[in-house]
PDB file of C-alpha atoms in Angstrom:
ATOM      1  CA  UNK A 142      97.541  78.398 174.503  1.00 58.00           C
ATOM      2  CA  UNK A 143      96.777  81.513 172.465  1.00 60.00           C
ATOM      3  CA  UNK A 144      97.589  79.634 169.113  1.00 57.00           C
ATOM      4  CA  UNK A 145      95.435  76.971 170.381  1.00 54.00           C
ATOM      5  CA  UNK A 146      92.342  78.937 171.048  1.00 57.00           C
ATOM      6  CA  UNK A 147      93.108  80.852 167.644  1.00 55.00           C
ATOM      7  CA  UNK A 148      93.064  77.181 165.884  1.00 47.00           C
ATOM      8  CA  UNK A 149      89.825  75.947 167.604  1.00 49.00           C
ATOM      9  CA  UNK A 150      88.207  79.189 166.801  1.00 56.00           C
ATOM     10  CA  UNK A 151      89.093  78.766 162.740  1.00 60.00           C
ATOM     11  CA  UNK A 152      87.919  75.177 163.377  1.00 59.00           C
ATOM     12  CA  UNK A 153      84.416  75.904 164.720  1.00 60.00           C
ATOM     13  CA  UNK A 154      83.564  78.599 161.970  1.00 61.00           C
ATOM     14  CA  UNK A 155      84.627  75.873 159.219  1.00 55.00           C
ATOM     15  CA  UNK A 156      82.325  73.447 160.823  1.00 56.00           C
ATOM     16  CA  UNK A 157      79.436  76.099 160.932  1.00 59.00           C
ATOM     17  CA  UNK A 158      80.092  76.798 157.295  1.00 53.00           C
ATOM     18  CA  UNK A 159      79.809  73.243 156.349  1.00 48.00           C
ATOM     19  CA  UNK A 160      76.841  72.373 158.404  1.00 45.00           C
ATOM     20  CA  UNK A 161      75.080  75.425 156.937  1.00 45.00           C
ATOM     21  CA  UNK A 162      76.195  74.483 153.280  1.00 44.00           C
ATOM     22  CA  UNK A 163      74.499  70.671 153.832  1.00 43.00           C
ATOM     23  CA  UNK A 164      71.350  72.269 155.245  1.00 42.00           C
ATOM     24  CA  UNK A 165      70.874  74.616 152.149  1.00 44.00           C
ATOM     25  CA  UNK A 166      71.540  71.938 149.795  1.00 41.00           C
ATOM     26  CA  UNK A 167      69.491  69.378 151.388  1.00 44.00           C
ATOM     27  CA  UNK A 168      66.251  71.410 151.541  1.00 46.00           C
ATOM     28  CA  UNK A 169      63.467  70.835 149.337  1.00 54.00           C
ATOM     29  CA  UNK A 170      63.330  73.532 146.430  1.00 59.00           C
ATOM     30  CA  UNK A 171      60.155  75.342 146.366  1.00 63.00           C
ATOM     31  CA  UNK A 172      60.089  74.934 142.514  1.00 67.00           C
ATOM     32  CA  UNK A 173      58.973  71.435 143.199  1.00 74.00           C
ATOM     33  CA  UNK A 174      56.574  72.107 145.978  1.00 87.00           C
ATOM     34  CA  UNK A 175      53.518  72.587 143.855  1.00 92.00           C
ATOM     35  CA  UNK A 176      50.371  71.133 145.873  1.00 93.00           C
ATOM     36  CA  UNK A 177      47.546  70.308 143.315  1.00 95.00           C
ATOM     37  CA  UNK A 178      43.921  69.473 144.497  1.00 95.00           C
ATOM     38  CA  UNK A 179      41.186  67.824 141.457  1.00 96.00           C
ATOM     39  CA  UNK A 180      37.848  68.239 141.568  1.00 95.00           C
ATOM     40  CA  UNK A 181      37.391  64.406 140.771  1.00 95.00           C
ATOM     41  CA  UNK A 182      40.086  62.379 139.452  1.00 96.00           C
ATOM     42  CA  UNK A 183      37.464  59.330 138.236  1.00 97.00           C
ATOM     43  CA  UNK A 184      34.764  59.960 135.365  1.00 97.00           C
ATOM     44  CA  UNK A 185      32.135  57.449 134.719  1.00 96.00           C
ATOM     45  CA  UNK A 186      30.715  58.120 131.269  1.00 94.00           C
ATOM     46  CA  UNK A 187      28.360  55.579 131.805  1.00 93.00           C
ATOM     47  CA  UNK A 188      26.129  53.590 129.028  1.00 90.00           C
ATOM     48  CA  UNK A 189      27.264  54.970 125.531  1.00 87.00           C
ATOM     49  CA  UNK A 190      25.459  54.586 122.227  1.00 82.00           C
ATOM     50  CA  UNK A 191      28.110  53.207 119.790  1.00 77.00           C
ATOM     51  CA  UNK A 192      27.603  56.359 117.546  1.00 73.00           C
ATOM     52  CA  UNK A 193      29.284  58.382 120.322  1.00 76.00           C
ATOM     53  CA  UNK A 194      32.588  56.727 119.850  1.00 81.00           C
ATOM     54  CA  UNK A 195      34.672  59.839 121.073  1.00 88.00           C
ATOM     55  CA  UNK A 196      34.466  61.143 124.664  1.00 91.00           C
ATOM     56  CA  UNK A 197      36.295  63.560 126.538  1.00 94.00           C
ATOM     57  CA  UNK A 198      36.005  65.281 129.608  1.00 97.00           C
ATOM     58  CA  UNK A 199      37.834  67.921 131.473  1.00 97.00           C
ATOM     59  CA  UNK A 200      39.524  67.386 134.600  1.00 98.00           C
ATOM     60  CA  UNK A 201      39.560  70.532 136.858  1.00 97.00           C
ATOM     61  CA  UNK A 202      42.001  71.150 139.159  1.00 97.00           C
ATOM     62  CA  UNK A 203      43.187  73.802 141.606  1.00 97.00           C
ATOM     63  CA  UNK A 204      47.026  74.877 142.555  1.00 96.00           C
ATOM     64  CA  UNK A 205      46.630  75.023 146.360  1.00 96.00           C
ATOM     65  CA  UNK A 206      50.279  75.795 146.618  1.00 94.00           C
ATOM     66  CA  UNK A 207      52.246  79.275 146.968  1.00 93.00           C
ATOM     67  CA  UNK A 208      54.383  78.360 143.872  1.00 94.00           C
ATOM     68  CA  UNK A 209      53.298  78.540 140.433  1.00 95.00           C
ATOM     69  CA  UNK A 210      52.366  74.743 139.018  1.00 95.00           C
ATOM     70  CA  UNK A 211      53.411  73.481 135.714  1.00 95.00           C
ATOM     71  CA  UNK A 212      52.564  70.406 133.963  1.00 96.00           C
ATOM     72  CA  UNK A 213      55.519  68.693 133.146  1.00 94.00           C
ATOM     73  CA  UNK A 214      54.145  65.531 131.553  1.00 93.00           C
ATOM     74  CA  UNK A 215      50.899  63.765 130.632  1.00 95.00           C
ATOM     75  CA  UNK A 216      51.109  59.916 130.025  1.00 95.00           C
ATOM     76  CA  UNK A 217      47.932  58.137 128.391  1.00 96.00           C
ATOM     77  CA  UNK A 218      47.510  54.369 129.368  1.00 94.00           C
ATOM     78  CA  UNK A 219      46.915  53.274 125.609  1.00 91.00           C
ATOM     79  CA  UNK A 220      46.597  54.938 122.461  1.00 90.00           C
ATOM     80  CA  UNK A 221      43.081  55.032 122.767  1.00 90.00           C
ATOM     81  CA  UNK A 222      43.203  57.932 125.528  1.00 93.00           C
ATOM     82  CA  UNK A 223      44.454  61.264 124.695  1.00 95.00           C
ATOM     83  CA  UNK A 224      44.836  64.292 126.917  1.00 96.00           C
ATOM     84  CA  UNK A 225      45.200  68.064 126.236  1.00 96.00           C
ATOM     85  CA  UNK A 226      46.216  70.586 128.885  1.00 94.00           C
ATOM     86  CA  UNK A 227      47.477  74.417 129.238  1.00 85.00           C
ATOM     87  CA  UNK A 228      51.529  74.809 129.030  1.00 90.00           C
ATOM     88  CA  UNK A 229      51.457  78.025 130.868  1.00 93.00           C
ATOM     89  CA  UNK A 230      51.789  77.961 134.831  1.00 95.00           C
ATOM     90  CA  UNK A 231      49.195  78.086 137.065  1.00 96.00           C
ATOM     91  CA  UNK A 232      49.388  80.324 139.609  1.00 96.00           C
ATOM     92  CA  UNK A 233      48.807  79.885 142.993  1.00 96.00           C
ATOM     93  CA  UNK A 234      44.986  79.770 143.896  1.00 96.00           C
ATOM     94  CA  UNK A 235      44.259  79.517 140.116  1.00 97.00           C
ATOM     95  CA  UNK A 236      42.357  76.709 138.359  1.00 97.00           C
ATOM     96  CA  UNK A 237      43.581  74.500 135.720  1.00 96.00           C
ATOM     97  CA  UNK A 238      42.487  71.570 133.502  1.00 96.00           C
ATOM     98  CA  UNK A 239      43.419  68.402 131.574  1.00 97.00           C
ATOM     99  CA  UNK A 240      40.784  67.121 129.020  1.00 97.00           C
ATOM    100  CA  UNK A 241      41.171  63.365 128.606  1.00 97.00           C
ATOM    101  CA  UNK A 242      39.901  62.426 125.226  1.00 95.00           C
ATOM    102  CA  UNK A 243      38.905  58.767 124.492  1.00 92.00           C
ATOM    103  CA  UNK A 244      38.608  57.341 121.296  1.00 89.00           C
ATOM    104  CA  UNK A 245      36.342  54.052 120.980  1.00 82.00           C
ATOM    105  CA  UNK A 246      37.491  53.531 117.369  1.00 79.00           C
ATOM    106  CA  UNK A 247      41.033  52.886 118.541  1.00 70.00           C
ATOM    107  CA  UNK A 248      39.743  50.102 121.313  1.00 69.00           C
ATOM    108  CA  UNK A 249      37.647  46.996 121.479  1.00 68.00           C
ATOM    109  CA  UNK A 250      33.859  47.823 121.921  1.00 69.00           C
ATOM    110  CA  UNK A 251      32.244  47.389 125.237  1.00 81.00           C
ATOM    111  CA  UNK A 252      33.796  48.586 128.728  1.00 88.00           C
ATOM    112  CA  UNK A 253      36.432  50.645 128.987  1.00 91.00           C
ATOM    113  CA  UNK A 254      38.493  51.668 132.011  1.00 94.00           C
ATOM    114  CA  UNK A 255      41.459  54.063 130.798  1.00 95.00           C
ATOM    115  CA  UNK A 256      44.186  56.296 132.515  1.00 96.00           C
ATOM    116  CA  UNK A 257      46.240  58.972 132.498  1.00 97.00           C
ATOM    117  CA  UNK A 258      49.102  59.998 134.775  1.00 97.00           C
ATOM    118  CA  UNK A 259      49.777  63.435 135.069  1.00 97.00           C
ATOM    119  CA  UNK A 260      53.434  64.637 136.485  1.00 95.00           C
ATOM    120  CA  UNK A 261      53.308  68.416 137.686  1.00 96.00           C
ATOM    121  CA  UNK A 262      56.224  70.135 139.486  1.00 94.00           C
ATOM    122  CA  UNK A 263      55.293  68.057 142.689  1.00 91.00           C
ATOM    123  CA  UNK A 264      56.770  65.205 144.246  1.00 87.00           C
ATOM    124  CA  UNK A 265      53.405  63.435 143.655  1.00 91.00           C
ATOM    125  CA  UNK A 266      52.040  61.796 140.106  1.00 93.00           C
ATOM    126  CA  UNK A 267      48.478  62.225 139.764  1.00 96.00           C
ATOM    127  CA  UNK A 268      46.085  59.656 138.107  1.00 97.00           C
ATOM    128  CA  UNK A 269      43.223  60.356 136.316  1.00 97.00           C
ATOM    129  CA  UNK A 270      40.359  57.301 135.339  1.00 97.00           C
ATOM    130  CA  UNK A 271      37.774  57.481 132.540  1.00 96.00           C
ATOM    131  CA  UNK A 272      35.383  54.573 132.315  1.00 95.00           C
ATOM    132  CA  UNK A 273      32.341  53.688 130.431  1.00 92.00           C
ATOM    133  CA  UNK A 274      30.581  51.111 128.296  1.00 90.00           C
ATOM    134  CA  UNK A 275      29.709  51.130 124.504  1.00 84.00           C
ATOM    135  CA  UNK A 276      25.914  49.223 123.616  1.00 78.00           C
ATOM    136  CA  UNK A 277      24.451  49.291 120.166  1.00 66.00           C
TER     137      UNK A 277
END
């Protein structure tokens, strides 16, 4: 009976350790929990003259999480659109910006509607959009 009690005690400790390790490995790492809020995600340039082919807009965002936010990847929808952004981490409570640049020389004239996908150290992907129309 004494050996049975000791064996039962050892098994319960092993099961407890295994459950504790599983809980730790399945929890989300705080590094990937950045929460970003953009002031706006769509900008309409309106009607532009053909002599103002290159346009840019700054999308402002705030890190509302308790971990630093890092821009990991920015992917424009086409070669006529590019983006500039800080490579430095944005600390909690601070603002950052992503400047989206549209070059109408590399696109057909007229209406344009372009997007940029932004990936932070977050579980979410953010989509920014610029649009407008060129006139003579």
